[in-house]
Every structure is written in structure tokens, then in C-alpha cells.
Amino acid sequence: MSGSRGFKAVSQDGFFYDGAKFYTQVSCGSRKQKIERADADYLYSLLTPPDSSRKDRNITFYRGQLKHYGVQASSLKTKKAVKQRLLAAFENAEKTLEVPIHIRRIEAQLKEQYEPVWERRLNKQDGTEVDGWEPAISLKNCLWTFQRFWSDVGMDNLGNSSSLQEGFTLHSSDTYQHRCLLRCQGILYDETEEADDMDFVDDLDEIDVGADITVSDIVVSDETENENVPFVGTDCAVPDLKYTVPGGPQVAVPHPSLLWVDPEALGLTDLTSNDRYQIVKLSLETKGVDALQILYRKAKRDTKEVSLSSVHLDNISFGTKDADWAKGWGNGCMICYDGKPPKGMVACPCRFKAYCMQCLQRMMDNHRNGEGLLSCPTCRVPVYAVSKTWIDRSPGDEKARKAKKAEKRRQNKDNRILAKCMRREERGKDIRLQQQ
């Protein structure tokens, strides 16, 4: 790969890959600077120059190298201190530095992620992409796989689509695929036994364990009555319902029982907060839930009396009629109150009660009824869980805000010029009348 392809870089844990180079970003005043990893020998020569006349690099470069080589030194403020920390790391490693394994793994993962992203964007640019709905490849169309990942891998990863993909791939062994396919076909097993020691039913031999699970395989009968199968008979998307992105393609609307999932994990990318709002609104309205009771796009009106910095609401893009709802997000989960960051809410009239992912999971596990509904702990209304990622600000929001602000400045300037011309014309009329 000889150069950048001109597409947005993929990122993970503060590292980036743009198709040509692997780098990290370091703050330099009011902007961020891209810093690539320097060779260890070159870096050591900079730290131990033969004479003082050699040109040195700036502090941003050295801070980037600290991150690239996994050296912990976040509290260092001066270039001298940063260089001394790097030199100490060299001396501790016998005058050589190795890139940590976890950073090399991140680099490899980003390079693997970039290729499908590049191909998808290239197809979109060429007009060959026919549908904006693009479910994550590993997840296919099986809602049970979402639930299984939730319980097996952990709740914290669900807010990050790359972690979701990585974790699911990690658990997609032949045995796991087999178990998923059996579960989706209604052939159940005793979950109290370990996976490797399971006594599968006789129908096991009729299924190709090594084959990938396809959408056609994931067909669950609505007649399955076993309560251990959550959301049986429900598809990822609402049938025959699309949302048209302004100036973009049509995208499918996910089923309300999937709104607790990160939209990017469902293939819904590059959307503004208004787009996500409309998708959530359409999804909830298919079940008779009035989204206007829960989600509002005009956050400034709702939060102007609340100190956003005190409750960490920098990325909230819409709220409710009650201005003090924001305090709930600052206080954390409404159930466990243990300071865990809120990951979602429930779509009920009492509005914007925040919950951590663990408590949301417990609520959903206790209310498996085939539709993905759970009971609001406050008002006891049957509702759906909605992830916080559906209401986060996106880069498109900031771009649209700046464009709107620029347009408003232009209109104000035109109005001032017009008013000035009108005043001149009025004064000219007065002068002509006086002369007559």
C-alpha cells in the first residue's frame, strides 16, 4: 500500500490507520498532530546526540513515541522530562525498545478493518452500493447471537462496535457456531454443562459445523415456546420500513428490541443525531410507543439551565421537556448507584432514567417475552431499552452546526447591508424633498 487512499482512518484505543500509515494523535495547542512510530535506533540517537548542534524534535513527537512504545508517563509536562522518561525506558531495556504486543495487535487489527471499510466506501462512491443497511458480517441476522455475546463476553464491550466485532469473532469457533445454529433452530441443550462436554442431540450430525451461519440458516419458528430463547421469531429490521437519509441512501429501521445495541454494530454508520433520532422514532412507533415522549432533538432548550460540565453531558444531542433530567445521567445508574457510567435508558413516559449495562442486562433477562420488552423499574410500563449511543453527538452534527452558523452570519451580513442601503435611500428622499 503505497499511499493513503483518501478515506477516513479507522481507529482503536487512540491509534489510527489511514491505508498508508499507522499513527497516534497528540494534542499540540488547539490542534492534534499525527505522530508515526519512530525506529528505536533513530529515537535513541535523538535522546543521546553526539553534540548539541543536532536539530531536535518537538515535545509532541516525543509524547507520541511514549504512546507508541507503551511507556506510561501521562503527567510529564516538559520536553526534558519526557525525553528523560524515554531514555530511562531504553536503559531499563538494555538500550533497545520493543513495541508491546498489544499495540502490534491493534495495528494488525486496524489494517484488517481498513480493507472492508475502504471497499465499502469505494463502492458507495462508485454508486454500486445498493442498500445502506449493512449488518455486521459476523452477527448475521440472529438476535440470539447478540444476547449470547452479551452474557459471554461482557457488557462493557457493547458500546464499542469494533470491540463487539472482535469479541464475537473470538467466540465464533466451530462449537460456538454449532450451538448458535442449534439454538436458532429451536434445538436446545443443557446450558449448565460446559460447551466442550455437551451432549448434543442426534440432529447434530445433519448440520455442517464448519460452515458459516448464513441468514437463510437463521430461521426461528414463531411456534417455539421455550422461554430460554430470547426474542424468538424477531428479525433485525422492521419489514417494509425504510428511513431515507437526507441526500443519501435508504436504510432499514432496526426492530425496537435491538435499540440497546450500538447503531454502528447494526451497520448504521455515518448518521447525524437527527438521523438516529428519526430511526429510533420510527422503530418505536411500530410498537405504538410515542417517541416524542422520550426523545427530543432540541437539547439547548432542555439543558440551558443545567451545568453540562458537572454532569458530563458534552455529547448529548437531545433531551426531554424536564430540564433536570440531565442530572440523572450525572448521578449514574438509577438501580445500582455504584458510579458506573450509564450506557442506556428505557423508552417510557417517565423519561431518561439512566442505567448501566449490567442492570439493563438483568432487566432484559428477567423479562424475556418474545418481543424484547422489559418493565420500567419506575413506572412499570412495558418498554424497550435504548442505548446511549443513539443520542451521542456525531462528527456530522458539528459540521452541520458550523455550516448553519456560517449561513446565519452570511444572512445577518446581507441584512445589515440591505438595512444600510434602505437608510441611505430614505435620507436621499428627505434631502430631495427639502431641496424642492
XYZ file of C-alpha atoms in Angstrom:
436
model
C 0.000 0.000 0.000
C 1.933 2.962 -1.262
C -0.162 5.857 -0.086
C -3.320 6.967 1.624
C -6.480 6.267 -0.337
C -8.147 9.463 0.798
C -10.696 7.841 3.102
C -11.211 8.423 6.780
C -8.863 6.444 9.010
C -10.074 3.629 11.226
C -9.190 3.945 14.904
C -8.942 1.916 18.092
C -7.700 2.862 21.578
C -6.155 6.124 20.362
C -4.318 4.617 17.357
C -5.209 5.230 13.707
C -4.610 3.659 10.295
C -5.471 5.503 7.075
C -4.396 2.954 4.478
C -0.794 4.167 4.379
C 0.468 4.786 7.886
C -0.148 3.758 11.476
C -0.099 6.719 13.849
C -1.426 8.244 17.028
C -2.718 11.756 17.623
C -1.173 14.085 20.195
C -2.578 17.462 21.233
C -0.451 20.375 20.117
C -2.073 23.555 21.359
C -5.555 23.793 19.859
C -4.985 21.094 17.238
C -3.974 17.446 17.083
C -0.825 16.271 15.338
C -0.363 12.861 13.707
C 2.705 11.078 15.077
C 4.053 7.919 13.441
C 6.240 5.447 15.309
C 9.951 6.207 15.008
C 12.576 3.488 14.690
C 14.114 2.603 18.063
C 17.691 3.288 16.867
C 16.734 6.693 15.470
C 14.857 7.556 18.651
C 17.837 6.580 20.817
C 20.141 8.745 18.683
C 17.836 11.713 19.308
C 17.895 11.096 23.048
C 21.705 10.768 23.138
C 23.013 13.215 20.487
C 26.805 13.340 19.979
C 26.712 17.140 20.125
C 24.225 19.858 20.970
C 24.177 21.260 17.427
C 21.937 18.459 16.164
C 18.376 19.578 15.429
C 15.911 18.189 17.973
C 12.247 17.231 17.588
C 9.381 18.907 19.472
C 7.639 17.613 22.600
C 4.642 16.387 20.575
C 6.884 13.933 18.726
C 8.295 12.512 21.961
C 4.853 12.222 23.567
C 3.717 10.252 20.546
C 6.677 7.875 20.933
C 5.752 7.311 24.585
C 2.371 6.065 23.422
C 3.742 4.020 20.520
C 6.145 2.143 22.789
C 3.676 1.752 25.657
C 5.621 3.904 28.126
C 3.327 5.309 30.819
C 4.105 8.967 31.509
C 0.890 10.987 31.277
C 1.840 13.529 33.964
C 5.039 14.810 32.316
C 4.712 18.428 31.194
C 8.116 19.399 29.742
C 10.112 18.028 26.826
C 13.104 17.411 29.060
C 11.052 15.247 31.416
C 9.506 13.308 28.516
C 12.939 12.646 26.976
C 14.324 11.523 30.321
C 11.430 9.077 30.695
C 12.091 7.636 27.232
C 15.814 7.370 27.930
C 15.092 5.563 31.204
C 12.921 3.106 29.275
C 15.821 2.457 26.895
C 18.231 1.882 29.768
C 15.814 -0.496 31.502
C 15.538 -2.479 28.259
C 19.311 -2.579 27.645
C 19.310 0.325 25.168
C 16.557 -1.027 22.948
C 12.799 -0.682 22.874
C 10.271 -3.189 21.583
C 6.730 -2.317 20.574
C 4.365 -4.021 23.066
C 2.402 -6.993 21.789
C -0.980 -5.355 22.435
C -0.025 -2.343 20.278
C 1.171 -4.588 17.440
C -2.123 -6.446 17.730
C -4.043 -3.156 17.459
C -2.009 -2.239 14.358
C -2.800 -5.582 12.711
C -6.489 -5.301 13.579
C -6.749 -1.778 12.156
C -5.158 -2.893 8.882
C -7.660 -5.745 8.668
C -10.547 -3.379 9.436
C -9.477 -0.787 6.860
C -9.807 -3.031 3.796
C -13.572 -3.724 4.089
C -14.168 -0.082 5.079
C -12.238 1.087 2.018
C -14.077 -1.320 -0.297
C -17.471 -0.291 1.129
C -16.755 3.427 0.713
C -15.318 2.871 -2.762
C -18.485 1.011 -3.775
C -20.574 3.817 -2.316
C -18.502 6.360 -4.260
C -18.944 4.393 -7.492
C -22.680 4.037 -6.915
C -22.503 0.232 -6.774
C -23.792 0.074 -3.204
C -27.491 -0.692 -3.492
C -28.586 -0.589 0.135
C -27.431 1.394 3.142
C -28.432 -1.403 5.529
C -25.292 -3.394 6.219
C -25.496 -5.667 9.275
C -22.186 -6.606 10.834
C -20.920 -9.625 8.893
C -20.219 -11.869 11.875
C -23.563 -11.186 13.507
C -25.721 -12.123 10.524
C -29.444 -11.956 11.323
C -29.677 -13.852 14.616
C -30.795 -11.889 17.650
C -29.763 -14.712 19.935
C -26.123 -14.137 18.973
C -26.384 -10.596 20.353
C -27.734 -11.946 23.630
C -25.140 -14.711 23.798
C -22.313 -12.261 23.185
C -23.760 -10.031 25.897
C -23.586 -12.776 28.532
C -20.375 -14.492 27.367
C -18.062 -11.610 26.533
C -19.193 -8.845 28.859
C -21.370 -5.780 28.855
C -18.695 -3.079 28.618
C -17.717 -4.025 25.045
C -21.196 -3.424 23.671
C -20.732 0.342 23.493
C -17.883 -0.119 21.002
C -18.660 -1.720 17.666
C -15.036 -2.731 16.984
C -14.857 -4.499 20.342
C -18.188 -6.131 19.580
C -16.896 -7.474 16.285
C -13.591 -8.598 17.781
C -15.250 -10.325 20.721
C -17.816 -12.085 18.589
C -15.155 -13.309 16.153
C -13.195 -14.589 19.124
C -16.166 -16.672 20.224
C -17.119 -17.835 16.720
C -15.445 -21.236 16.944
C -16.979 -24.240 15.213
C -18.549 -25.319 18.501
C -19.960 -21.835 19.080
C -21.382 -21.621 15.565
C -22.910 -25.036 16.048
C -24.517 -24.019 19.325
C -25.857 -20.827 17.756
C -27.377 -22.684 14.834
C -28.957 -25.268 17.134
C -30.380 -22.533 19.337
C -31.816 -20.682 16.375
C -33.455 -23.843 15.069
C -35.047 -24.488 18.445
C -32.775 -27.474 19.236
C -31.744 -26.655 22.792
C -29.174 -28.080 25.158
C -28.479 -28.027 28.872
C -26.648 -24.730 29.486
C -25.426 -25.914 32.887
C -22.800 -28.107 31.216
C -19.558 -26.857 29.732
C -19.546 -26.314 25.973
C -16.852 -28.924 25.310
C -18.703 -31.600 27.340
C -22.169 -31.018 25.903
C -24.322 -33.953 24.850
C -25.823 -32.627 21.639
C -28.947 -34.135 20.161
C -28.840 -36.651 17.322
C -29.682 -33.967 14.749
C -26.185 -32.592 15.259
C -24.733 -34.874 12.585
C -27.023 -33.387 9.973
C -25.522 -29.899 10.333
C -22.262 -28.745 8.769
C -20.404 -27.460 11.821
C -17.550 -25.915 9.867
C -19.785 -23.874 7.590
C -20.539 -20.227 8.280
C -24.033 -19.455 9.508
C -25.984 -17.662 6.811
C -29.124 -15.584 7.012
C -31.126 -18.427 5.463
C -29.961 -20.713 8.284
C -31.175 -18.332 10.978
C -34.875 -19.089 10.690
C -36.648 -19.486 14.006
C -40.182 -20.770 14.202
C -42.670 -18.493 15.922
C -44.135 -21.626 17.461
C -41.043 -22.248 19.597
C -42.237 -21.913 23.188
C -39.033 -22.443 25.164
C -38.548 -19.405 27.385
C -34.759 -19.709 27.155
C -34.851 -18.411 23.579
C -34.995 -14.594 23.808
C -36.738 -12.598 21.076
C -37.775 -15.702 19.106
C -39.159 -15.016 15.642
C -37.962 -11.386 15.526
C -35.811 -10.118 12.650
C -33.162 -7.417 12.876
C -35.090 -4.991 10.672
C -38.728 -3.921 10.677
C -40.234 -5.371 7.458
C -41.115 -2.914 4.683
C -39.942 0.117 6.654
C -37.094 2.335 5.468
C -35.676 5.679 6.516
C -34.282 7.927 3.787
C -31.145 9.762 4.877
C -31.310 13.365 3.564
C -29.135 13.415 0.482
C -28.229 9.764 0.999
C -29.498 6.202 0.668
C -32.386 4.435 2.325
C -31.562 2.427 5.445
C -33.609 -0.206 7.195
C -35.131 0.516 10.601
C -33.996 -1.945 13.312
C -36.529 -3.752 15.458
C -37.143 -1.963 18.810
C -35.679 -4.934 20.689
C -32.280 -4.104 19.115
C -32.141 -0.439 20.107
C -29.880 -1.315 23.070
C -27.147 -2.182 20.514
C -24.646 0.360 19.163
C -26.066 1.534 15.774
C -22.669 1.014 14.130
C -22.783 -2.647 15.155
C -26.035 -2.864 13.186
C -24.393 -1.368 10.114
C -25.892 2.112 10.604
C -22.866 4.363 10.131
C -22.206 7.982 9.120
C -25.531 9.207 10.533
C -26.228 12.508 12.255
C -28.034 12.631 15.589
C -31.183 13.717 13.739
C -30.974 10.635 11.504
C -30.568 8.376 14.527
C -33.449 10.164 16.261
C -35.748 9.571 13.284
C -34.739 5.890 13.107
C -35.436 5.357 16.821
C -38.729 7.239 16.452
C -39.856 5.080 13.513
C -38.748 1.898 15.260
C -40.621 2.646 18.499
C -43.745 3.802 16.683
C -44.081 0.368 15.046
C -44.954 -0.888 18.551
C -47.199 2.044 19.431
C -44.588 3.846 21.558
C -44.667 7.631 21.156
C -41.017 8.601 20.744
C -41.886 12.250 21.348
C -42.476 11.253 24.970
C -38.871 10.093 25.243
C -36.528 11.753 22.757
C -36.227 15.390 21.737
C -33.838 16.981 19.288
C -33.732 20.425 20.897
C -31.248 19.869 23.707
C -30.331 23.515 24.230
C -33.837 24.336 25.391
C -33.803 21.431 27.836
C -30.280 21.775 29.203
C -29.538 25.507 29.144
C -30.201 25.755 32.898
C -28.034 22.710 33.678
C -24.266 22.809 34.060
C -23.273 20.274 31.411
C -19.659 20.104 32.568
C -20.765 18.987 36.025
C -22.726 16.013 34.713
C -20.536 15.094 31.718
C -23.157 15.654 29.036
C -20.893 17.060 26.324
C -22.230 14.630 23.744
C -25.978 14.702 24.499
C -27.826 15.960 21.432
C -31.460 15.945 22.545
C -33.371 15.684 25.783
C -36.811 15.972 27.369
C -39.201 18.672 28.497
C -37.904 18.414 32.070
C -34.655 20.374 32.257
C -33.428 18.445 35.306
C -33.446 15.066 33.511
C -29.759 15.635 32.778
C -28.882 15.275 36.455
C -29.879 11.616 36.222
C -27.053 10.931 33.791
C -24.583 12.621 36.100
C -25.699 10.501 39.070
C -25.119 7.247 37.185
C -27.262 4.113 37.148
C -30.715 4.514 38.718
C -30.654 0.946 40.082
C -27.215 0.112 41.473
C -25.947 3.686 42.178
C -22.341 2.450 42.193
C -20.891 5.109 39.910
C -20.849 3.005 36.731
C -21.191 5.113 33.581
C -24.743 4.968 32.199
C -24.971 3.047 28.950
C -28.659 3.317 28.131
C -32.196 4.240 29.073
C -35.681 2.796 28.762
C -38.266 4.271 26.408
C -41.022 5.107 28.892
C -43.056 8.258 29.745
C -41.071 8.856 32.960
C -38.177 9.624 30.609
C -34.425 9.454 30.625
C -33.717 7.327 33.646
C -30.138 6.169 33.080
C -28.940 2.608 33.673
C -25.616 0.804 33.431
C -25.264 -2.097 31.011
C -25.248 -4.738 33.757
C -28.596 -3.568 35.157
C -30.086 -3.344 31.665
C -28.986 -6.924 31.052
C -30.596 -8.143 34.271
C -33.838 -6.360 33.417
C -33.911 -7.904 29.946
C -33.050 -11.368 31.275
C -35.971 -11.131 33.719
C -38.484 -10.113 31.045
C -37.950 -12.437 28.100
C -41.324 -12.460 26.424
C -40.540 -12.857 22.740
C -40.718 -9.139 21.931
C -37.701 -7.790 23.772
C -39.860 -5.765 26.161
C -38.881 -5.046 29.744
C -40.699 -3.330 32.599
C -39.576 0.164 33.612
C -38.423 -0.006 37.263
C -40.101 3.358 37.949
C -43.482 3.344 36.198
C -43.765 -0.408 35.391
C -44.724 0.311 31.784
C -43.567 -2.349 29.249
C -40.836 -0.586 27.278
C -37.686 -1.140 25.204
C -34.091 -0.390 26.155
C -32.305 2.280 24.087
C -28.510 2.591 24.025
C -26.891 5.913 24.864
C -25.001 5.685 21.552
C -28.248 6.524 19.733
C -28.211 10.008 21.292
C -24.490 10.797 21.161
C -23.307 13.630 19.008
C -21.606 12.651 15.751
C -18.984 14.468 13.618
C -21.768 15.269 11.173
C -23.621 17.225 13.866
C -20.680 19.543 14.445
C -20.218 20.026 10.706
C -23.902 20.851 10.259
C -23.806 23.228 13.241
C -20.844 25.139 11.783
C -22.487 25.308 8.356
C -25.707 26.637 9.887
C -23.759 29.190 11.911
C -21.858 30.351 8.807
C -25.115 30.668 6.866
C -26.651 32.707 9.685
C -23.636 35.047 9.728
C -23.942 35.494 5.965
C -27.660 36.304 6.239
C -27.036 38.787 9.051
C -24.375 40.496 6.950
C -26.737 40.721 3.959
C -29.479 42.114 6.206
C -27.134 44.771 7.599
C -26.098 45.818 4.083
C -29.738 45.938 2.984
C -30.733 47.998 6.030
C -27.854 50.389 5.375
C -28.916 50.833 1.742
C -32.505 51.489 2.800
C -31.390 54.138 5.298
C -29.317 55.842 2.599
C -32.288 55.803 0.256
C -34.531 57.300 2.952
C -32.006 60.048 3.644
C -31.760 60.753 -0.101
C -35.536 61.123 -0.322
C -35.544 63.528 2.632
C -32.805 65.650 1.049
C -34.650 65.802 -2.281
C -37.872 66.840 -0.528
C -36.051 69.585 1.354
C -34.475 70.888 -1.861
C -37.882 71.082 -3.515
